[in-house]
Coordinates of C-alpha atoms and ligand atoms in Angstrom, one line a residue:
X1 CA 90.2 124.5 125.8
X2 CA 92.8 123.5 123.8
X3 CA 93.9 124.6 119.9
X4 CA 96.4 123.5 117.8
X5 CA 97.7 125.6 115.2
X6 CA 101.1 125.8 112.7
X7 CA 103.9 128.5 113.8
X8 CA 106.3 130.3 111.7
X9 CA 108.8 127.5 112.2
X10 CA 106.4 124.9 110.9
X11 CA 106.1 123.4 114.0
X12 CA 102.6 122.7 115.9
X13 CA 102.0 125.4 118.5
X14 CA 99.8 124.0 121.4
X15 CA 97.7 126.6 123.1
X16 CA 95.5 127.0 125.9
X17 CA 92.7 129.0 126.4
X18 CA 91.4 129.9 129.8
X19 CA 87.7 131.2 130.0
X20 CA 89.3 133.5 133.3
X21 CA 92.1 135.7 133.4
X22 CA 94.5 133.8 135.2
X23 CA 98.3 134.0 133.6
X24 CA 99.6 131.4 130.9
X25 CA 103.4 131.4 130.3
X26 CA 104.8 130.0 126.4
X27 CA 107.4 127.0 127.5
X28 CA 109.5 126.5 124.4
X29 CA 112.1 123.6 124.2
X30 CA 115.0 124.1 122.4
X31 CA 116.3 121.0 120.9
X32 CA 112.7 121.0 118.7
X33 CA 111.7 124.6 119.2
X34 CA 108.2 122.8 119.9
X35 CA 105.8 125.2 122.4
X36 CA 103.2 124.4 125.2
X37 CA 101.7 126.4 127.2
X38 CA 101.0 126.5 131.3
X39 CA 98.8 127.5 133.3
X40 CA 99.3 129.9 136.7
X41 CA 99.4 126.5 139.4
X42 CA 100.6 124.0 136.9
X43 CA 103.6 122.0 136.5
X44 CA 105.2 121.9 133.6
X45 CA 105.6 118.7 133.5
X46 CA 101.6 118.2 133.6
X47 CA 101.3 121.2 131.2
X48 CA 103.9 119.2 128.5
X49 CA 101.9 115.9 129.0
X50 CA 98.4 117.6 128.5
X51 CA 99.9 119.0 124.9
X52 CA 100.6 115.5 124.3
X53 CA 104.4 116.0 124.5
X54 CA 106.4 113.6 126.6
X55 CA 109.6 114.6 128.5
X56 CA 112.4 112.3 129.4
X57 CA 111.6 111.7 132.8
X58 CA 113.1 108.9 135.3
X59 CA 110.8 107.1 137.6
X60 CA 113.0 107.3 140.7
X61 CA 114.7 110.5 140.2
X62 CA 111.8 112.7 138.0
X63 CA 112.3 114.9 135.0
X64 CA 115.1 117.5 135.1
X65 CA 116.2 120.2 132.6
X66 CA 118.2 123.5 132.5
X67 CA 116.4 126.6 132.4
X68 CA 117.8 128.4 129.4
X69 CA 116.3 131.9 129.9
X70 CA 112.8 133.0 132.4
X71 CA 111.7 132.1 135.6
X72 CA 109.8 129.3 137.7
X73 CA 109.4 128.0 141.0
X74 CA 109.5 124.7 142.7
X75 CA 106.1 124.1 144.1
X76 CA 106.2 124.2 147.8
X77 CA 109.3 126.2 147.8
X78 CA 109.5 130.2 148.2
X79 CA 112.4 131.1 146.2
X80 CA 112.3 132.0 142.7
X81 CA 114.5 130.3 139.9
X82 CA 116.1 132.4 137.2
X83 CA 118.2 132.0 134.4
X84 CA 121.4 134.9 133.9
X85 CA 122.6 133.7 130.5
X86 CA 125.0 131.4 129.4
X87 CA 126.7 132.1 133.0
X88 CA 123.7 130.6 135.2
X89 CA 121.4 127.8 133.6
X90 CA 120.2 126.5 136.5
X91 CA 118.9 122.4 136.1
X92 CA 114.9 122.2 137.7
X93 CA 112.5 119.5 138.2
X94 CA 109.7 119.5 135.6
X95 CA 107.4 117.5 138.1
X96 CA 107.9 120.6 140.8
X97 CA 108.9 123.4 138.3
X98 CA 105.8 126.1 137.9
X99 CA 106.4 129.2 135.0
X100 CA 106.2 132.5 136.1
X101 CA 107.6 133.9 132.8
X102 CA 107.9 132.4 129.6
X103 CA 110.6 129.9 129.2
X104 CA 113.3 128.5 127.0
X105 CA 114.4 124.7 128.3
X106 CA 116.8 122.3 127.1
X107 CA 114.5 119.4 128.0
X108 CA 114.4 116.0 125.9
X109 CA 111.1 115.8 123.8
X110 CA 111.4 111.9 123.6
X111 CA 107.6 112.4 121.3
X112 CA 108.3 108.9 119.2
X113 CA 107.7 107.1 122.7
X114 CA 104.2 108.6 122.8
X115 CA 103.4 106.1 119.7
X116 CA 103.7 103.2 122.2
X117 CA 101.6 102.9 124.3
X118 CA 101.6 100.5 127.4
X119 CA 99.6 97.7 126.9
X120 CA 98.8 94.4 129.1
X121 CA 99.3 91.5 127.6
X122 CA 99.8 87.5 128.1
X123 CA 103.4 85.9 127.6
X124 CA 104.5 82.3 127.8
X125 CA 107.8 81.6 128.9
X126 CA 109.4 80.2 125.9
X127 CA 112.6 79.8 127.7
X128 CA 114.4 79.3 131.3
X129 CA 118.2 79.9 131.6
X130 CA 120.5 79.7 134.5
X131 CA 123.0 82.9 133.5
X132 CA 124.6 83.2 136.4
X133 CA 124.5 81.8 140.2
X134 CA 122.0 84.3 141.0
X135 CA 120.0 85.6 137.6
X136 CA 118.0 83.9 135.7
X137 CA 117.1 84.3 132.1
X138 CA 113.8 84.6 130.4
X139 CA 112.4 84.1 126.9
X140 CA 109.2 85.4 127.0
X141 CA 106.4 85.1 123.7
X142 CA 103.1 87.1 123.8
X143 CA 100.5 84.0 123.7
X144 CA 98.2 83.2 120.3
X145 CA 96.3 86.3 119.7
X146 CA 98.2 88.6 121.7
X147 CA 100.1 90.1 118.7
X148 CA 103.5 91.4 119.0
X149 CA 105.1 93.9 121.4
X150 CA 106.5 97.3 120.0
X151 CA 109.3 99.0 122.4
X152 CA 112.1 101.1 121.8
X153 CA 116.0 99.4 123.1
X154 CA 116.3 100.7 126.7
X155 CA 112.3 100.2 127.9
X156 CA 111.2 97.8 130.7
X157 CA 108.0 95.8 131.0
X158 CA 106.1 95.4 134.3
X159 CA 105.4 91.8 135.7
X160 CA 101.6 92.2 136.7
X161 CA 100.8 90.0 140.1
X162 CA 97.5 88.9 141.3
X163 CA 97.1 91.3 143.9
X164 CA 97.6 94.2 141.8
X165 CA 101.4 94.5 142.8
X166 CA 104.1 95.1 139.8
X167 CA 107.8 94.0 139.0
X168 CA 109.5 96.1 136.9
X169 CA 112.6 94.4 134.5
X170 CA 114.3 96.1 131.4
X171 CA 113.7 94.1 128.2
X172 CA 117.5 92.6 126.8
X173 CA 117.0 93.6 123.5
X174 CA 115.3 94.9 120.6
X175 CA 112.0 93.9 119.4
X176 CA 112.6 90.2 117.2
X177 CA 111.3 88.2 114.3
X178 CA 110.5 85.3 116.6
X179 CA 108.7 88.3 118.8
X180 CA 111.1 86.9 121.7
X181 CA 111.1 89.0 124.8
X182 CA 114.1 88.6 126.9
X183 CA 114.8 89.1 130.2
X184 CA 118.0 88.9 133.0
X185 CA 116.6 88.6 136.8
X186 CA 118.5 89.3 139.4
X187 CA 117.4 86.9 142.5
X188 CA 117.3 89.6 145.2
X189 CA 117.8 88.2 148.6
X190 CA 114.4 87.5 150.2
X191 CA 112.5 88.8 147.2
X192 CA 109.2 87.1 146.6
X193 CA 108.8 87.4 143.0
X194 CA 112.3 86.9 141.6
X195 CA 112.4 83.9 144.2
X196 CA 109.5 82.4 142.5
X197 CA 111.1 83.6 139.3
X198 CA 114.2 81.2 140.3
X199 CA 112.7 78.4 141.7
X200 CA 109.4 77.6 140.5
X201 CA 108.2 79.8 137.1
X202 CA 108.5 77.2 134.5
X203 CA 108.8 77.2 130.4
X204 CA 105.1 76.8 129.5
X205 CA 104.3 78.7 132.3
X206 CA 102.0 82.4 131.3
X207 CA 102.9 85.8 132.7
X208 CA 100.4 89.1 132.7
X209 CA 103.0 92.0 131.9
X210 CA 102.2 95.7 130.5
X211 CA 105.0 97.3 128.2
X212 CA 106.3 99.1 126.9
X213 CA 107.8 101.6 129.7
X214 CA 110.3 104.2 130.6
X215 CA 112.5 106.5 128.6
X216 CA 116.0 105.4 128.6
X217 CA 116.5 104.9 125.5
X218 CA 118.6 105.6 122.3
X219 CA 119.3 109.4 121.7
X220 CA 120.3 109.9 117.8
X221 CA 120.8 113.1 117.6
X222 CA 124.8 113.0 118.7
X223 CA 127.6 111.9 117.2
X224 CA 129.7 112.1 120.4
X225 CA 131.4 108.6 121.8
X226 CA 129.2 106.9 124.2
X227 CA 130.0 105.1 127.5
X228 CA 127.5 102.4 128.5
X229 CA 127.9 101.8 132.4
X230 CA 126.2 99.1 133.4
X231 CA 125.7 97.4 137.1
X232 CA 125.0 93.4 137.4
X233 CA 121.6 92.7 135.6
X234 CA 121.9 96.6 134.4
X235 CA 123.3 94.9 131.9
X236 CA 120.1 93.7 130.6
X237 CA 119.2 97.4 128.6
X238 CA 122.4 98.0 127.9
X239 CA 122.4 94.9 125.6
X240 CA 119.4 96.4 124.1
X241 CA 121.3 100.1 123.2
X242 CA 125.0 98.4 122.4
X243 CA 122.2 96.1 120.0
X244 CA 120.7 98.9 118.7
X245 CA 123.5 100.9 117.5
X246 CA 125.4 97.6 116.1
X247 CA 122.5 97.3 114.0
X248 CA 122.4 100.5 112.8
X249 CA 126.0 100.7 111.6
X250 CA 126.9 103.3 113.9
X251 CA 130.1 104.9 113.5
X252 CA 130.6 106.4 116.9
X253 CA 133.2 104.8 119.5
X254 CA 131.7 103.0 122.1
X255 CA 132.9 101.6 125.4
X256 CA 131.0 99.1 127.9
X257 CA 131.9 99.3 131.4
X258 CA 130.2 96.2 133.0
X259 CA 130.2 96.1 137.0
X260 CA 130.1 92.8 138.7
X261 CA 131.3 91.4 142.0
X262 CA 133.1 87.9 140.5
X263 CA 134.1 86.7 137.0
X264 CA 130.8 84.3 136.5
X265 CA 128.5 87.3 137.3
X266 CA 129.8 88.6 133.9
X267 CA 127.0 86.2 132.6
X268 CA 127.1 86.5 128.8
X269 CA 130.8 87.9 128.3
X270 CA 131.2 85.7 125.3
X271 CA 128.3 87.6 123.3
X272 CA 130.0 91.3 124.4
X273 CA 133.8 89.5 123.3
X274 CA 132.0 88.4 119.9
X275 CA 130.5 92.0 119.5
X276 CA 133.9 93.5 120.2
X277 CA 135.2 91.4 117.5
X278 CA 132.6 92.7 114.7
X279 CA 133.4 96.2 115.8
X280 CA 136.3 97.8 116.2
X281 CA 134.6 100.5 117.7
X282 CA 132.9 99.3 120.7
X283 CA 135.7 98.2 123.6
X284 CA 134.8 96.3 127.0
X285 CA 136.0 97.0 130.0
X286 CA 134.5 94.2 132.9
X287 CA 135.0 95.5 136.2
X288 CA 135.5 93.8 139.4
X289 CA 134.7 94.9 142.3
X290 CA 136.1 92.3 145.0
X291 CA 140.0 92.6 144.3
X292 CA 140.3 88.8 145.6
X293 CA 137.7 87.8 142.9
X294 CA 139.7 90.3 140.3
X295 CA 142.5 88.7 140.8
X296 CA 141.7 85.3 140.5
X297 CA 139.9 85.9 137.2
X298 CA 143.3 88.3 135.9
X299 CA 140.4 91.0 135.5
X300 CA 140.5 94.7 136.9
X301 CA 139.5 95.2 139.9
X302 CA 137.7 98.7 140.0
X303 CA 133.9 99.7 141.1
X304 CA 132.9 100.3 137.9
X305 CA 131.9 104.2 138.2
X306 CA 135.9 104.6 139.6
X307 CA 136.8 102.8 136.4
X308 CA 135.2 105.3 134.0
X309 CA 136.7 108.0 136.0
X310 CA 140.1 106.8 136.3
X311 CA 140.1 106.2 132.2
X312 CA 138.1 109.7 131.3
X313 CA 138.8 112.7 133.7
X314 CA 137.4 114.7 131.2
X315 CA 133.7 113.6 130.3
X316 CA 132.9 116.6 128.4
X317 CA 132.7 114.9 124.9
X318 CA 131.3 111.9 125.9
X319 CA 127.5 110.5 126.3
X320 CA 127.0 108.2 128.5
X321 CA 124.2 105.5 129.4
X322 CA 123.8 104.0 132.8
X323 CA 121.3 101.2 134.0
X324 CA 122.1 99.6 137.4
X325 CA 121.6 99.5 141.6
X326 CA 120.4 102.9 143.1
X327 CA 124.2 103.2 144.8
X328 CA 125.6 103.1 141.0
X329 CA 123.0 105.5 139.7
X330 CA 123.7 108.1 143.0
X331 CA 127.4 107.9 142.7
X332 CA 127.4 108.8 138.7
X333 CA 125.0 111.4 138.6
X334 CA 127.0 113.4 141.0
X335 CA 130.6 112.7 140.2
X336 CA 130.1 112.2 136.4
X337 CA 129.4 115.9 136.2
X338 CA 131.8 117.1 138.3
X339 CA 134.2 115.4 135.8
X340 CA 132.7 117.6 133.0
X341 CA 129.9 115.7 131.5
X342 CA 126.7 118.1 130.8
X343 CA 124.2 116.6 133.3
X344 CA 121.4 116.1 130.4
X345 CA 123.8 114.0 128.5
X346 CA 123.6 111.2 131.2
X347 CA 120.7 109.1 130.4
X348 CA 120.5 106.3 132.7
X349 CA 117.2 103.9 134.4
X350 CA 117.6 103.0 138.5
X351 CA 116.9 99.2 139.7
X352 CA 115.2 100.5 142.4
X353 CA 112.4 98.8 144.7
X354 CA 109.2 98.2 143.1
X355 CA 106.5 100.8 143.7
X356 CA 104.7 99.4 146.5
X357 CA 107.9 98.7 148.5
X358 CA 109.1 102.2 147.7
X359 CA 105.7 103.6 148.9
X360 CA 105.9 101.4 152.1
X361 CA 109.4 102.4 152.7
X362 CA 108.7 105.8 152.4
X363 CA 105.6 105.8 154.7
X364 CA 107.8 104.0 157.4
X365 CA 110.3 107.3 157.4
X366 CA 107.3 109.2 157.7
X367 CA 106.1 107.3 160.5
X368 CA 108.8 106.9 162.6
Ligands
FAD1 C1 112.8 100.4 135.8 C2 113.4 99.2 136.5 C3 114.0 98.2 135.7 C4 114.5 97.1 136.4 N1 115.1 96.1 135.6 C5 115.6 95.0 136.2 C6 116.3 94.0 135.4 O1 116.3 94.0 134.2 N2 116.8 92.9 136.1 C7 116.8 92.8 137.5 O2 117.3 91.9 138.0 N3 116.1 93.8 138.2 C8 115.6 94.8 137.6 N4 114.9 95.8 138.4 C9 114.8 95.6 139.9 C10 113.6 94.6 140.1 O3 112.4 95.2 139.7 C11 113.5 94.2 141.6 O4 114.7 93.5 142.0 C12 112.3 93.4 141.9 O5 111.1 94.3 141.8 C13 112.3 92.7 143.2 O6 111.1 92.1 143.4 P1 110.8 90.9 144.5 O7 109.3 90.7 144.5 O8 111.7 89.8 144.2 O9 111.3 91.6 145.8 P2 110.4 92.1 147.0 O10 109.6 90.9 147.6 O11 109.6 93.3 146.5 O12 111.5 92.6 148.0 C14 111.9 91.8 149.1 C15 113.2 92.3 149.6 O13 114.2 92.5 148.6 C16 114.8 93.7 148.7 N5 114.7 94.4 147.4 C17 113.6 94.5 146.6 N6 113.9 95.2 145.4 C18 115.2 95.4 145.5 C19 116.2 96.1 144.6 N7 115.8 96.6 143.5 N8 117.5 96.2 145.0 C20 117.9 95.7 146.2 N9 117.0 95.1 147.1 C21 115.8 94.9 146.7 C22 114.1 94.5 149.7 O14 115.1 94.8 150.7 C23 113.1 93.6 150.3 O15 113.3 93.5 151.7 C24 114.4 96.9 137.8 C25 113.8 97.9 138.5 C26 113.3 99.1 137.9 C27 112.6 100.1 138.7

């Protein structure tokens, strides 16, 4: 059974009551100071999302957070996990984590997303653009009727196929007047959908997608510089954040660090070079990462994760966005921290397989 009731602090307290005896630890978060309780067996992450409260999470990677004071376990594992102070915070994994005290977390309550709910709807591809050699982009429009999509800069949608299978892309923007839904596909060698994407989806054509999804997404409550790091059609969220803050007059210096392999992947440079322009704020910084290519275009040739690095050392002050390939993702999440940068202020989404080629991958390591 769950009650709701006010705390001292004003906030809603979420409890639950067991008709047995079995133990139920307080999980407090301290950004919000918002409490949920969990149950002896639970995660916390299923605990949090029964109250109604959703945690940052990332699809690929799950839901981590530092353990500010208490105890837990992973599930499956033996050993327990404790916090000493401000001298050991270890960082767990809400989907594994289990309470065996109560707990203080610094985990992101991201609650506005739970006011937008996925839906399915119809598009019609309003528009077809060749960006580059190898991405296409897509104007999408939610057919009469449909009414428009609410999402928050940063989400993806899911591309719904007619045998149930999904293809996640991150939306290019924020929401529009003209309810415009744009998208940058990478054509991924030997990939059925973004092949029929490139070669045969046409404008007029209609589309079954459910939106909006995923949590990387603006973070207001900083006023530290930001670093977007973006990979090839990583780009495409980015857009959406740089967007967002633009818009909203934001004074905080911002850099974009945009990782291609040649000049002409750099597919809509003149729209960052026109941005720079109205901000003085907001610097670019295209990387390169064939030297040949680099040179040839008189750009810097740098993976773009090595370019960050080179230019910050320090990454204690900063925030920083990523959105690219899984080998991007890997390599800033560990060497981003070991340059100082507080591993919950590195929000980033991984182009990784779809889930149905993630779940058949998997099973073949399990089989063989
Ligand atoms: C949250 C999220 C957001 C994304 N946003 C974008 C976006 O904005 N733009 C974009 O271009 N892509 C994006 N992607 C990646 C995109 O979803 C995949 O490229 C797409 O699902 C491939 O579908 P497919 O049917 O063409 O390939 P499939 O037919 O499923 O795969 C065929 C072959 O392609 C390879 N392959 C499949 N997916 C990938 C991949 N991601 N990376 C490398 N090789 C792959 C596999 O080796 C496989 O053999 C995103 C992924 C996620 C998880």
């Amino acid at each position: 059974m769950i009650a709701c009731a006010r705390g001292r602090t004003g906030m809603i307290v979420i409890s639950l009551r067991r008709g047995d005896n079995s133990p139920v630890n307080t999980v407090t978060l301290q950004a919000t100071g918002l409490r949920f309780q969990v149950a002896a067996g639970e995660t916390i992450l299923a605990a949090a999302e029964r109250s109604g409260i959703r945690l940052a999470s990332d699809p690929a990677a799950g839901v981590p957070a530092r353990l500010l004071s208490g105890r837990c376990r992973h599930r499956g594992e033996g050993g327990e996990i404790a916090s000493s102070g401000p001298v050991r915070q270890p960082l767990i994994e809400l989907r594994q984590a289990e309470a065996l005290a109560d707990l203080l977390l610094a985990a992101e309550d991201v609650g506005e997303l739970s006011e937008l709910a996925p839906r399915r709807l119809q598009v019609e591809v309003a528009a077809k653009l060749a960006l580059a050699p190898d991405v296409t982009g897509l104007h999408l429009r939610p057919v009469a009727g449909e009414g428009p999509l609410r999402w928050l800069p940063g989400q993806y949608l899911e591309c719904l196929l007619d045998d149930g299978r999904r293809r996640p892309f991150s939306i290019a923007g924020c929401p529009r007047l003209d309810q415009v839904i744009e998208l940058h596909i990478r054509h991924v060698a030997g990939g059925g959908f973004t092949q029929w994407v490139h070669s045969d989806l046409a404008v007029g054509d209609t589309l079954t997608i459910e939106a909006p999804r995923g949590t990387f997404v603006p973070r207001e409550d900083s006023l530290r510089p930001i670093i977007f790091v973006a990979g090839g059609t990583g780009f495409a969220p980015v857009k959406a954040l740089i967007e967002h803050f633009l818009h909203r007059g934001s004074s905080r210096a911002m850099q974009l660090y945009w990782g291609v392999r040649t000049a002409a992947d750099l597919y809509q440079r003149e729209l960052v070079q026109a941005w720079c322009e109205a901000c003085s704020g907001l610097d670019f910084q295209p990387c390169i990462s064939d030297p040949a290519q680099a040179a040839l275009a008189g750009l810097r040739a740098d993976l773009v994760h090595e370019a960050v690095l080179a230019d910050h050392p320090d990454l204690s002050g900063h925030d920083i966005y990523m959105s690219g390939p899984p080998p991007l993702i890997d390599a800033g999440r560990q060497l981003f921290p070991e340059a100082g940068l507080p591993p919950e202020r590195l929000y980033y989404d991984t182009f990784d397989y779809a889930p149905d080629l993630l779940a058949s991958i998997l099973k073949a390591r399990l089989t063989t």
